[in-house]
Amino acid sequence: MAIESLYILKTYWMIGDDLQKLHDEFSENTISNFYMPFGLAPNFLINDELYTIPMAVEESSVVAAASKAAKFWLTRGGFKTTVLSTTKLGHVHFMFEGDFEQLKNAFEQKIKNQLIEDTNDITKNMRSRNGGILNLELINKTSDLDNYYQIKGSFETVDSMGANFINSCLEQFAKTLKNEIELDNNFTQEDKNSLQIVMCILSNYTPDCIVRAEVSCPVEQLADGNVSAEEFVEKFSRAVRIAEIEPYRATTHNKGIMNGIDSVVIATGNDFRAVEACAHTYATKDGSYSSLTHCEVKDGIFRFWIDLPTALGTIGGLTALHPLVKLALAILGKPSAKELMGFVAVAGLAQNFAALSSLVTTGIQKGHMKMHLMNILNQHGTLFTNKDIERLAHVFRLKPSQFIEKYLRIDEDNDYVLQQVPCPFLDTDNYCLVYEDRPKACREYPHTDRKKFYQINDLTLKNTLICPATYEVVEQMQQELKI
């Protein structure tokens, strides 16, 4: 087992000591690299410019869905983005038992200006790039927790995410606050002794660092297959409304949005955990967890949009170190932080449009499970019955013997299987070229609905290693049978 584990770890090491050393230093106690697929979603028309968006994601159909939505809107005006604000926040959390009005007067008359003056060395470079401290406020939180106050700092960090900059300013604020209170004779010694700095930290909730992405077109341009434009819009709007009012649905709805958002955030070297936390907090801003996207129909025009609070950077951190991050940013045209906010929001909106379109028409499983099956076929292939061979031979206008010679072989169990994997009937977008005529084994996979399920126990156990649905079925069986 130890030899096998070492082999797996080494398999994922970078070629070249310098490149591996670079990756080792991203984190601690590194023993190997954990890869994710790096894909491209083309055909995004954003603010009248055509882009290909890089996405790092392991989940089937995310890139395909985003690409499908991009292609759909390519001929309908594309996506529009507007950065509404770029203000980031941080707080000095402290306890103080003295009089609030006295503290407030001291803050407004002297402490506030001194906080800015004492951080001039820290903010010098940021100010040269038109960033820096935007505002400082004293926040009274004693109604929530006895003696609890904050200094709330608002910052502009331009093209950097700004975490180190903001935290450095906050720590200096704390030192200045303690010093100014100590020197102020209007406070008693008891007041001074009561001042306790709890922590100085930026907030990943940035409701004032927000971007809007939207699409719009005349209703009549939204027909989908056999579904009329009016019916599509009615169903789509209803689905969005349900996500706006029902937290159970909103959670899954927003998770799908984050599939697109996180993929671009990861590909461009930003902190997807911070982006996730901020988005989900923002989804509760009106008192209940709700949809991040919204839609309306006005004067015959359908409009669908997302307001996304997100703090991103295009300089510093991984953006300057990781080779694939550099490539991703180059693919996007070396965007500013504001431009990257737009790309990220568009990816989330596109993902949500594709998901809702499927949900209200064909259903989500037709596309998603097709992709899942294709991933399995990429690794394991499938069995072909005589009827499968005859049917597919007819599709390709071949004799059965010619189809067998071209595509199949006989395995150790004397069954016809593919000569090679991945499956030759997969298109470049990983969709099945013969889906309507696919083999019986593909149609029935993962075979968990068989009447005599017990007859394929060995196959089922093998499938638990590659198919989440099979694994879940077996887990539930074990629990019910107390195995």
Tab-separated table of C-alpha atoms in Angstrom:
chain	number	residue	atom	x	y	z
A	1	MET	CA	0.000	0.000	0.000
A	2	ALA	CA	2.847	2.397	0.872
A	3	ILE	CA	4.540	1.757	-2.481
A	4	GLU	CA	1.252	2.250	-4.335
A	5	SER	CA	0.552	5.493	-2.455
A	6	LEU	CA	4.014	6.829	-3.203
A	7	TYR	CA	3.554	6.004	-6.876
A	8	ILE	CA	0.255	7.940	-6.963
A	9	LEU	CA	1.812	10.944	-5.222
A	10	LYS	CA	4.782	11.004	-7.585
A	11	THR	CA	2.516	10.664	-10.615
A	12	TYR	CA	1.111	14.121	-9.846
A	13	TRP	CA	4.442	15.825	-9.226
A	14	MET	CA	5.417	18.563	-11.653
A	15	ILE	CA	8.071	17.870	-14.257
A	16	GLY	CA	11.024	19.967	-13.207
A	17	ASP	CA	12.202	20.698	-9.677
A	18	ASP	CA	11.724	24.469	-9.977
A	19	LEU	CA	8.073	24.188	-10.984
A	20	GLN	CA	7.344	21.661	-8.234
A	21	LYS	CA	9.129	23.857	-5.678
A	22	LEU	CA	6.931	26.780	-6.760
A	23	HIS	CA	3.792	24.737	-6.096
A	24	ASP	CA	5.145	23.338	-2.834
A	25	GLU	CA	5.496	26.866	-1.475
A	26	PHE	CA	1.846	27.773	-2.078
A	27	SER	CA	0.899	25.867	1.083
A	28	GLU	CA	2.395	23.841	3.920
A	29	ASN	CA	3.380	20.176	4.356
A	30	THR	CA	2.926	19.602	0.628
A	31	ILE	CA	3.412	16.020	-0.589
A	32	SER	CA	1.896	16.232	-4.101
A	33	ASN	CA	-0.434	18.269	-6.327
A	34	PHE	CA	-4.211	17.918	-6.611
A	35	TYR	CA	-5.187	18.665	-10.181
A	36	MET	CA	-8.456	20.086	-11.493
A	37	PRO	CA	-9.540	20.234	-15.139
A	38	PHE	CA	-8.767	23.596	-16.737
A	39	GLY	CA	-11.301	24.290	-19.482
A	40	LEU	CA	-12.442	27.076	-21.769
A	41	ALA	CA	-15.973	28.367	-22.346
A	42	PRO	CA	-16.076	30.201	-25.698
A	43	ASN	CA	-18.474	32.610	-27.410
A	44	PHE	CA	-19.065	35.051	-24.531
A	45	LEU	CA	-20.110	38.404	-25.934
A	46	ILE	CA	-19.556	40.813	-23.021
A	47	ASN	CA	-20.034	44.546	-23.424
A	48	ASP	CA	-19.841	44.024	-27.213
A	49	GLU	CA	-16.457	42.256	-27.017
A	50	LEU	CA	-16.007	38.522	-27.663
A	51	TYR	CA	-14.244	36.494	-24.960
A	52	THR	CA	-13.323	32.940	-24.057
A	53	ILE	CA	-13.598	32.381	-20.307
A	54	PRO	CA	-11.179	30.011	-18.520
A	55	MET	CA	-12.796	27.742	-15.915
A	56	ALA	CA	-11.199	25.337	-13.422
A	57	VAL	CA	-13.816	22.821	-12.294
A	58	GLU	CA	-14.156	19.073	-11.808
A	59	GLU	CA	-17.956	18.848	-12.079
A	60	SER	CA	-19.502	17.517	-15.278
A	61	SER	CA	-21.512	19.896	-17.484
A	62	VAL	CA	-20.469	23.186	-15.838
A	63	VAL	CA	-18.275	24.346	-18.728
A	64	ALA	CA	-20.698	22.877	-21.278
A	65	ALA	CA	-23.673	24.669	-19.717
A	66	ALA	CA	-21.868	28.017	-19.563
A	67	SER	CA	-20.779	27.617	-23.179
A	68	LYS	CA	-24.324	26.762	-24.245
A	69	ALA	CA	-25.707	29.875	-22.548
A	70	ALA	CA	-22.954	32.008	-24.095
A	71	LYS	CA	-23.819	30.688	-27.565
A	72	PHE	CA	-27.525	31.334	-26.957
A	73	TRP	CA	-26.988	34.983	-25.986
A	74	LEU	CA	-24.321	35.579	-28.643
A	75	THR	CA	-27.034	36.406	-31.190
A	76	ARG	CA	-29.273	38.222	-28.721
A	77	GLY	CA	-27.037	41.097	-27.658
A	78	GLY	CA	-24.729	39.230	-25.286
A	79	PHE	CA	-23.992	40.065	-21.666
A	80	LYS	CA	-23.666	43.538	-20.161
A	81	THR	CA	-21.719	44.260	-16.975
A	82	THR	CA	-21.590	47.275	-14.683
A	83	VAL	CA	-19.401	47.636	-11.611
A	84	LEU	CA	-21.598	49.433	-9.096
A	85	SER	CA	-18.975	49.889	-6.381
A	86	THR	CA	-15.534	48.553	-5.348
A	87	THR	CA	-15.454	49.404	-1.639
A	88	LYS	CA	-13.934	46.774	0.666
A	89	LEU	CA	-14.354	46.672	4.437
A	90	GLY	CA	-12.441	45.831	7.591
A	91	HIS	CA	-12.985	46.282	11.309
A	92	VAL	CA	-11.174	46.852	14.557
A	93	HIS	CA	-13.322	45.015	17.108
A	94	PHE	CA	-12.875	46.350	20.642
A	95	MET	CA	-14.471	46.514	24.080
A	96	PHE	CA	-14.873	49.773	26.015
A	97	GLU	CA	-16.737	50.419	29.249
A	98	GLY	CA	-16.611	54.222	29.211
A	99	ASP	CA	-19.214	56.722	27.998
A	100	PHE	CA	-20.112	56.308	24.318
A	101	GLU	CA	-20.768	59.997	23.651
A	102	GLN	CA	-17.353	60.875	25.042
A	103	LEU	CA	-15.753	58.173	22.887
A	104	LYS	CA	-17.665	59.404	19.851
A	105	ASN	CA	-16.546	63.007	20.363
A	106	ALA	CA	-12.925	61.955	20.760
A	107	PHE	CA	-13.145	59.827	17.624
A	108	GLU	CA	-14.631	62.595	15.477
A	109	GLN	CA	-12.443	65.418	16.820
A	110	LYS	CA	-9.024	63.740	16.907
A	111	ILE	CA	-8.762	59.959	16.701
A	112	LYS	CA	-10.153	59.604	13.164
A	113	ASN	CA	-7.626	61.975	11.634
A	114	GLN	CA	-4.826	60.404	13.638
A	115	LEU	CA	-5.764	56.945	12.355
A	116	ILE	CA	-5.306	58.156	8.781
A	117	GLU	CA	-2.086	60.011	9.555
A	118	ASP	CA	-0.507	57.038	11.343
A	119	THR	CA	-1.153	54.768	8.329
A	120	ASN	CA	0.307	57.124	5.729
A	121	ASP	CA	3.378	54.950	5.241
A	122	ILE	CA	1.187	51.863	4.761
A	123	THR	CA	-1.179	53.566	2.319
A	124	LYS	CA	1.424	55.489	0.309
A	125	ASN	CA	1.719	53.025	-2.593
A	126	MET	CA	-2.001	52.329	-2.660
A	127	ARG	CA	-2.768	56.059	-2.753
A	128	SER	CA	-0.412	56.440	-5.720
A	129	ARG	CA	-2.693	53.985	-7.582
A	130	ASN	CA	-5.824	55.983	-6.605
A	131	GLY	CA	-6.659	53.645	-3.737
A	132	GLY	CA	-6.412	53.863	0.031
A	133	ILE	CA	-8.686	54.581	2.984
A	134	LEU	CA	-12.095	55.891	1.916
A	135	ASN	CA	-13.805	56.355	5.273
A	136	LEU	CA	-13.622	55.491	8.967
A	137	GLU	CA	-16.631	55.097	11.256
A	138	LEU	CA	-17.152	54.353	14.927
A	139	ILE	CA	-19.878	51.716	15.251
A	140	ASN	CA	-21.778	51.187	18.497
A	141	LYS	CA	-22.697	47.481	18.836
A	142	THR	CA	-23.531	47.519	22.537
A	143	SER	CA	-27.169	46.656	21.844
A	144	ASP	CA	-25.916	43.288	20.551
A	145	LEU	CA	-23.077	42.728	23.036
A	146	ASP	CA	-22.232	44.697	26.139
A	147	ASN	CA	-19.347	47.171	25.702
A	148	TYR	CA	-18.735	46.104	22.081
A	149	TYR	CA	-17.629	48.685	19.495
A	150	GLN	CA	-16.033	48.708	16.062
A	151	ILE	CA	-13.934	50.978	13.947
A	152	LYS	CA	-15.254	50.262	10.484
A	153	GLY	CA	-12.804	51.025	7.691
A	154	SER	CA	-13.799	51.397	4.045
A	155	PHE	CA	-11.016	50.858	1.509
A	156	GLU	CA	-10.263	51.026	-2.205
A	157	THR	CA	-7.573	48.508	-3.187
A	158	VAL	CA	-7.736	48.998	-6.990
A	159	ASP	CA	-6.492	45.839	-8.770
A	160	SER	CA	-5.314	43.940	-5.696
A	161	MET	CA	-7.614	41.916	-3.493
A	162	GLY	CA	-6.055	43.960	-0.683
A	163	ALA	CA	-6.221	41.592	2.286
A	164	ASN	CA	-2.709	42.295	3.542
A	165	PHE	CA	-3.105	46.019	2.944
A	166	ILE	CA	-6.404	46.229	4.831
A	167	ASN	CA	-5.226	44.085	7.743
A	168	SER	CA	-2.039	46.125	8.101
A	169	CYS	CA	-4.080	49.342	8.272
A	170	LEU	CA	-6.457	47.838	10.844
A	171	GLU	CA	-3.647	46.714	13.112
A	172	GLN	CA	-2.192	50.211	13.026
A	173	PHE	CA	-5.661	51.635	13.775
A	174	ALA	CA	-5.762	49.515	16.933
A	175	LYS	CA	-2.391	50.793	18.109
A	176	THR	CA	-3.383	54.394	17.412
A	177	LEU	CA	-6.733	53.963	19.177
A	178	LYS	CA	-5.094	52.653	22.342
A	179	ASN	CA	-2.483	55.390	22.274
A	180	GLU	CA	-4.999	58.218	21.722
A	181	ILE	CA	-7.322	56.985	24.485
A	182	GLU	CA	-4.361	56.705	26.835
A	183	LEU	CA	-3.248	60.275	26.095
A	184	ASP	CA	-6.720	61.802	26.357
A	185	ASN	CA	-7.228	63.289	29.824
A	186	ASN	CA	-10.995	63.407	29.306
A	187	PHE	CA	-11.066	59.658	29.947
A	188	THR	CA	-10.665	58.266	33.455
A	189	GLN	CA	-8.041	55.673	34.191
A	190	GLU	CA	-10.849	53.180	34.577
A	191	ASP	CA	-12.069	54.059	31.064
A	192	LYS	CA	-8.549	53.619	29.682
A	193	ASN	CA	-8.051	50.292	31.411
A	194	SER	CA	-11.355	49.003	30.029
A	195	LEU	CA	-10.250	49.366	26.391
A	196	GLN	CA	-9.514	45.900	25.029
A	197	ILE	CA	-8.703	45.214	21.377
A	198	VAL	CA	-10.405	41.950	20.425
A	199	MET	CA	-9.212	41.600	16.828
A	200	CYS	CA	-8.345	43.483	13.659
A	201	ILE	CA	-9.498	41.798	10.460
A	202	LEU	CA	-10.925	42.523	7.039
A	203	SER	CA	-14.448	41.364	6.273
A	204	ASN	CA	-15.107	38.965	3.419
A	205	TYR	CA	-18.624	40.369	3.305
A	206	THR	CA	-18.346	43.235	0.819
A	207	PRO	CA	-21.880	44.397	-0.015
A	208	ASP	CA	-20.448	47.647	-1.408
A	209	CYS	CA	-17.994	45.892	-3.748
A	210	ILE	CA	-20.568	44.770	-6.265
A	211	VAL	CA	-20.990	44.076	-9.972
A	212	ARG	CA	-24.113	43.587	-12.079
A	213	ALA	CA	-24.259	41.248	-15.075
A	214	GLU	CA	-27.375	41.020	-17.207
A	215	VAL	CA	-28.902	39.810	-20.455
A	216	SER	CA	-32.034	41.018	-22.207
A	217	CYS	CA	-33.917	40.499	-25.440
A	218	PRO	CA	-37.461	40.644	-26.852
A	219	VAL	CA	-39.620	37.858	-25.464
A	220	GLU	CA	-40.280	36.408	-28.917
A	221	GLN	CA	-36.572	35.481	-29.231
A	222	LEU	CA	-36.779	33.009	-26.347
A	223	ALA	CA	-38.562	30.052	-27.946
A	224	ASP	CA	-36.905	26.782	-26.887
A	225	GLY	CA	-37.552	23.768	-29.121
A	226	ASN	CA	-41.193	22.791	-28.771
A	227	VAL	CA	-41.719	25.381	-26.019
A	228	SER	CA	-43.080	28.730	-27.190
A	229	ALA	CA	-41.356	31.950	-26.150
A	230	GLU	CA	-44.285	32.989	-23.950
A	231	GLU	CA	-44.420	29.611	-22.212
A	232	PHE	CA	-40.643	29.578	-21.702
A	233	VAL	CA	-40.642	33.045	-20.134
A	234	GLU	CA	-43.563	32.165	-17.867
A	235	LYS	CA	-41.874	28.979	-16.638
A	236	PHE	CA	-38.454	30.608	-16.333
A	237	SER	CA	-39.803	33.612	-14.392
A	238	ARG	CA	-41.743	31.320	-12.073
A	239	ALA	CA	-38.600	29.276	-11.373
A	240	VAL	CA	-36.667	32.421	-10.447
A	241	ARG	CA	-39.517	33.628	-8.251
A	242	ILE	CA	-39.577	30.323	-6.368
A	243	ALA	CA	-35.849	30.692	-5.694
A	244	GLU	CA	-36.491	34.225	-4.431
A	245	ILE	CA	-39.019	33.114	-1.805
A	246	GLU	CA	-38.056	29.511	-0.931
A	247	PRO	CA	-34.707	28.977	0.861
A	248	TYR	CA	-34.628	25.245	0.088
A	249	ARG	CA	-34.737	25.983	-3.624
A	250	ALA	CA	-32.574	29.100	-3.322
A	251	THR	CA	-29.728	27.074	-1.829
A	252	THR	CA	-29.537	24.735	-4.819
A	253	HIS	CA	-30.224	27.610	-7.214
A	254	ASN	CA	-27.321	29.645	-5.839
A	255	LYS	CA	-25.049	26.591	-5.688
A	256	GLY	CA	-25.469	26.315	-9.450
A	257	ILE	CA	-24.604	29.985	-9.849
A	258	MET	CA	-21.471	29.444	-7.785
A	259	ASN	CA	-20.471	26.545	-10.072
A	260	GLY	CA	-19.789	29.131	-12.739
A	261	ILE	CA	-18.426	31.807	-10.426
A	262	ASP	CA	-16.034	29.561	-8.493
A	263	SER	CA	-14.659	28.042	-11.711
A	264	VAL	CA	-13.459	31.438	-12.934
A	265	VAL	CA	-12.344	32.585	-9.482
A	266	ILE	CA	-10.163	29.473	-9.089
A	267	ALA	CA	-8.789	29.703	-12.640
A	268	THR	CA	-7.714	33.315	-12.023
A	269	GLY	CA	-6.024	32.610	-8.682
A	270	ASN	CA	-8.546	34.281	-6.393
A	271	ASP	CA	-10.069	33.072	-3.123
A	272	PHE	CA	-13.241	31.159	-3.980
A	273	ARG	CA	-13.997	30.547	-0.281
A	274	ALA	CA	-14.197	34.291	0.346
A	275	VAL	CA	-16.340	34.787	-2.747
A	276	GLU	CA	-18.685	31.961	-1.665
A	277	ALA	CA	-19.031	33.306	1.889
A	278	CYS	CA	-19.763	36.817	0.652
A	279	ALA	CA	-22.333	35.712	-1.922
A	280	HIS	CA	-24.270	33.539	0.518
A	281	THR	CA	-24.284	36.256	3.181
A	282	TYR	CA	-25.540	38.732	0.591
A	283	ALA	CA	-28.315	36.289	-0.303
A	284	THR	CA	-29.691	36.785	3.234
A	285	LYS	CA	-29.556	40.595	3.216
A	286	ASP	CA	-33.359	40.960	3.165
A	287	GLY	CA	-33.883	38.668	6.146
A	288	SER	CA	-34.267	35.313	4.412
A	289	TYR	CA	-31.943	33.304	2.150
A	290	SER	CA	-32.901	34.120	-1.428
A	291	SER	CA	-31.881	33.936	-5.076
A	292	LEU	CA	-28.853	35.885	-6.294
A	293	THR	CA	-30.446	36.232	-9.743
A	294	HIS	CA	-33.654	37.994	-10.747
A	295	CYS	CA	-35.723	38.477	-13.885
A	296	GLU	CA	-38.505	40.680	-15.201
A	297	VAL	CA	-40.532	41.258	-18.354
A	298	LYS	CA	-41.293	44.881	-19.161
A	299	ASP	CA	-42.677	46.291	-22.407
A	300	GLY	CA	-42.078	42.968	-24.151
A	301	ILE	CA	-38.419	42.787	-23.101
A	302	PHE	CA	-37.133	39.877	-20.995
A	303	ARG	CA	-34.345	40.851	-18.583
A	304	PHE	CA	-32.301	38.493	-16.388
A	305	TRP	CA	-29.562	39.722	-14.032
A	306	ILE	CA	-27.340	39.108	-11.037
A	307	ASP	CA	-25.934	41.598	-8.528
A	308	LEU	CA	-22.810	39.923	-7.171
A	309	PRO	CA	-20.725	41.280	-4.284
A	310	THR	CA	-17.192	40.041	-4.812
A	311	ALA	CA	-13.685	41.221	-3.963
A	312	LEU	CA	-11.130	40.097	-6.544
A	313	GLY	CA	-7.587	40.907	-7.527
A	314	THR	CA	-5.465	40.700	-10.664
A	315	ILE	CA	-2.131	41.579	-9.081
A	316	GLY	CA	-0.335	40.000	-6.133
A	317	GLY	CA	-0.748	36.563	-4.589
A	318	LEU	CA	-1.195	33.603	-6.944
A	319	THR	CA	-1.871	35.939	-9.854
A	320	ALA	CA	1.845	36.714	-9.987
A	321	LEU	CA	3.086	33.183	-9.283
A	322	HIS	CA	0.926	30.396	-10.702
A	323	PRO	CA	1.674	29.748	-14.407
A	324	LEU	CA	-1.905	28.664	-15.229
A	325	VAL	CA	-3.336	31.694	-13.423
A	326	LYS	CA	-1.119	33.924	-15.536
A	327	LEU	CA	-2.373	32.098	-18.630
A	328	ALA	CA	-6.014	32.432	-17.554
A	329	LEU	CA	-5.636	36.166	-17.073
A	330	ALA	CA	-3.872	36.435	-20.436
A	331	ILE	CA	-6.786	34.591	-22.103
A	332	LEU	CA	-9.094	37.229	-20.619
A	333	GLY	CA	-6.896	40.011	-21.972
A	334	LYS	CA	-5.107	40.827	-18.684
A	335	PRO	CA	-8.181	42.394	-17.086
A	336	SER	CA	-8.339	44.902	-14.275
A	337	ALA	CA	-10.002	43.808	-11.036
A	338	LYS	CA	-13.204	45.556	-12.154
A	339	GLU	CA	-13.193	43.731	-15.476
A	340	LEU	CA	-12.578	40.412	-13.728
A	341	MET	CA	-15.567	41.066	-11.482
A	342	GLY	CA	-17.628	41.290	-14.657
A	343	PHE	CA	-16.293	38.021	-16.093
A	344	VAL	CA	-17.015	36.192	-12.848
A	345	ALA	CA	-20.571	37.529	-12.607
A	346	VAL	CA	-21.247	36.649	-16.252
A	347	ALA	CA	-20.090	33.063	-15.678
A	348	GLY	CA	-22.499	32.731	-12.765
A	349	LEU	CA	-25.391	34.250	-14.702
A	350	ALA	CA	-24.717	32.040	-17.731
A	351	GLN	CA	-24.596	28.939	-15.571
A	352	ASN	CA	-27.895	29.836	-13.930
A	353	PHE	CA	-29.598	30.611	-17.233
A	354	ALA	CA	-28.534	27.248	-18.664
A	355	ALA	CA	-29.662	25.355	-15.547
A	356	LEU	CA	-33.063	27.059	-15.315
A	357	SER	CA	-33.650	26.658	-19.048
A	358	SER	CA	-33.103	22.918	-18.708
A	359	LEU	CA	-35.160	22.634	-15.539
A	360	VAL	CA	-38.250	24.250	-17.024
A	361	THR	CA	-38.039	22.461	-20.396
A	362	THR	CA	-36.272	19.090	-20.774
A	363	GLY	CA	-35.286	18.626	-17.132
A	364	ILE	CA	-31.801	18.865	-15.653
A	365	GLN	CA	-31.028	15.146	-15.750
A	366	LYS	CA	-31.111	14.696	-19.514
A	367	GLY	CA	-28.033	16.840	-19.992
A	368	HIS	CA	-26.295	16.324	-16.677
A	369	MET	CA	-26.606	12.546	-16.512
A	370	LYS	CA	-25.636	12.312	-20.163
A	371	MET	CA	-22.386	14.081	-19.269
A	372	HIS	CA	-21.938	11.886	-16.200
A	373	LEU	CA	-22.386	8.751	-18.293
A	374	MET	CA	-19.904	10.046	-20.833
A	375	ASN	CA	-17.319	10.559	-18.100
A	376	ILE	CA	-17.809	6.952	-17.026
A	377	LEU	CA	-17.478	5.775	-20.624
A	378	ASN	CA	-14.269	7.773	-20.893
A	379	GLN	CA	-12.821	5.412	-18.317
A	380	HIS	CA	-14.642	2.094	-18.625
A	381	GLY	CA	-16.419	1.690	-21.967
A	382	THR	CA	-19.610	-0.374	-22.298
A	383	LEU	CA	-20.992	-3.716	-23.480
A	384	PHE	CA	-22.732	-4.134	-26.849
A	385	THR	CA	-25.529	-6.648	-27.491
A	386	ASN	CA	-26.316	-8.002	-30.950
A	387	LYS	CA	-29.317	-5.665	-31.117
A	388	ASP	CA	-27.072	-2.722	-30.164
A	389	ILE	CA	-24.678	-3.650	-32.942
A	390	GLU	CA	-27.438	-3.949	-35.547
A	391	ARG	CA	-29.011	-0.620	-34.500
A	392	LEU	CA	-25.747	1.330	-34.480
A	393	ALA	CA	-24.522	-0.290	-37.673
A	394	HIS	CA	-27.693	1.015	-39.320
A	395	VAL	CA	-27.018	4.524	-37.923
A	396	PHE	CA	-23.527	4.523	-39.464
A	397	ARG	CA	-24.712	2.791	-42.645
A	398	LEU	CA	-22.435	-0.170	-42.032
A	399	LYS	CA	-22.958	-3.887	-42.015
A	400	PRO	CA	-22.883	-5.354	-38.473
A	401	SER	CA	-19.644	-7.139	-39.299
A	402	GLN	CA	-18.102	-3.871	-40.481
A	403	PHE	CA	-19.239	-2.070	-37.310
A	404	ILE	CA	-17.668	-4.813	-35.181
A	405	GLU	CA	-14.423	-4.693	-37.126
A	406	LYS	CA	-14.190	-0.918	-36.858
A	407	TYR	CA	-15.232	-0.318	-33.247
A	408	LEU	CA	-15.456	-3.498	-31.145
A	409	ARG	CA	-13.485	-6.401	-29.725
A	410	ILE	CA	-14.357	-9.478	-27.656
A	411	ASP	CA	-13.254	-9.271	-24.014
A	412	GLU	CA	-12.311	-12.014	-21.553
A	413	ASP	CA	-16.006	-12.617	-20.746
A	414	ASN	CA	-16.740	-13.171	-24.446
A	415	ASP	CA	-18.709	-9.882	-24.663
A	416	TYR	CA	-18.426	-7.222	-27.340
A	417	VAL	CA	-16.808	-4.066	-25.944
A	418	LEU	CA	-15.162	-1.000	-27.436
A	419	GLN	CA	-11.706	-1.425	-28.885
A	420	GLN	CA	-10.555	1.669	-27.041
A	421	VAL	CA	-11.577	4.305	-24.532
A	422	PRO	CA	-12.567	7.076	-24.388
A	423	CYS	CA	-15.671	6.136	-26.323
A	424	PRO	CA	-15.346	7.008	-30.047
A	425	PHE	CA	-18.965	8.185	-30.060
A	426	LEU	CA	-18.236	11.191	-27.844
A	427	ASP	CA	-18.300	14.607	-29.485
A	428	THR	CA	-15.655	17.219	-28.698
A	429	ASP	CA	-17.963	18.749	-26.061
A	430	ASN	CA	-18.263	15.309	-24.372
A	431	TYR	CA	-21.846	14.800	-25.556
A	432	CYS	CA	-22.957	11.466	-27.016
A	433	LEU	CA	-23.237	11.421	-30.797
A	434	VAL	CA	-25.549	8.395	-30.746
A	435	TYR	CA	-27.554	9.190	-27.626
A	436	GLU	CA	-30.948	8.195	-29.055
A	437	ASP	CA	-29.494	4.909	-30.330
A	438	ARG	CA	-27.040	4.251	-27.497
A	439	PRO	CA	-26.355	0.688	-26.275
A	440	LYS	CA	-28.656	-0.965	-23.766
A	441	ALA	CA	-25.904	-0.889	-21.121
A	442	CYS	CA	-25.739	2.898	-21.418
A	443	ARG	CA	-29.519	3.282	-21.271
A	444	GLU	CA	-29.800	1.199	-18.090
A	445	TYR	CA	-26.703	2.463	-16.285
A	446	PRO	CA	-26.171	2.214	-13.319
A	447	HIS	CA	-28.611	-0.735	-13.329
A	448	THR	CA	-29.943	-0.057	-9.826
A	449	ASP	CA	-33.574	-0.343	-10.942
A	450	ARG	CA	-33.346	-3.981	-12.034
A	451	LYS	CA	-35.991	-6.294	-10.619
A	452	LYS	CA	-33.346	-8.920	-9.800
A	453	PHE	CA	-30.816	-6.415	-8.533
A	454	TYR	CA	-29.110	-9.085	-6.430
A	455	GLN	CA	-27.883	-10.825	-9.578
A	456	ILE	CA	-25.389	-8.042	-10.322
A	457	ASN	CA	-23.897	-7.511	-6.846
A	458	ASP	CA	-20.311	-7.676	-8.093
A	459	LEU	CA	-20.990	-5.137	-10.848
A	460	THR	CA	-22.807	-2.848	-8.410
A	461	LEU	CA	-19.886	-2.839	-5.988
A	462	LYS	CA	-17.525	-1.943	-8.833
A	463	ASN	CA	-19.850	0.884	-9.874
A	464	THR	CA	-19.783	2.408	-6.375
A	465	LEU	CA	-16.186	3.404	-7.082
A	466	ILE	CA	-17.135	5.558	-10.076
A	467	CYS	CA	-20.833	6.424	-9.783
A	468	PRO	CA	-22.148	8.584	-6.882
A	469	ALA	CA	-25.727	7.404	-7.477
A	470	THR	CA	-24.748	3.732	-7.093
A	471	TYR	CA	-22.701	4.525	-4.003
A	472	GLU	CA	-25.695	6.267	-2.411
A	473	VAL	CA	-28.008	3.331	-3.205
A	474	VAL	CA	-25.619	0.836	-1.634
A	475	GLU	CA	-25.111	3.063	1.423
A	476	GLN	CA	-28.872	3.260	2.008
A	477	MET	CA	-29.210	-0.496	1.568
A	478	GLN	CA	-26.508	-1.077	4.169
A	479	GLN	CA	-28.252	1.222	6.627
A	480	GLU	CA	-31.656	-0.413	6.107
A	481	LEU	CA	-30.253	-3.938	6.299
A	482	LYS	CA	-27.888	-2.942	9.148
A	483	ILE	CA	-24.935	-4.497	7.394
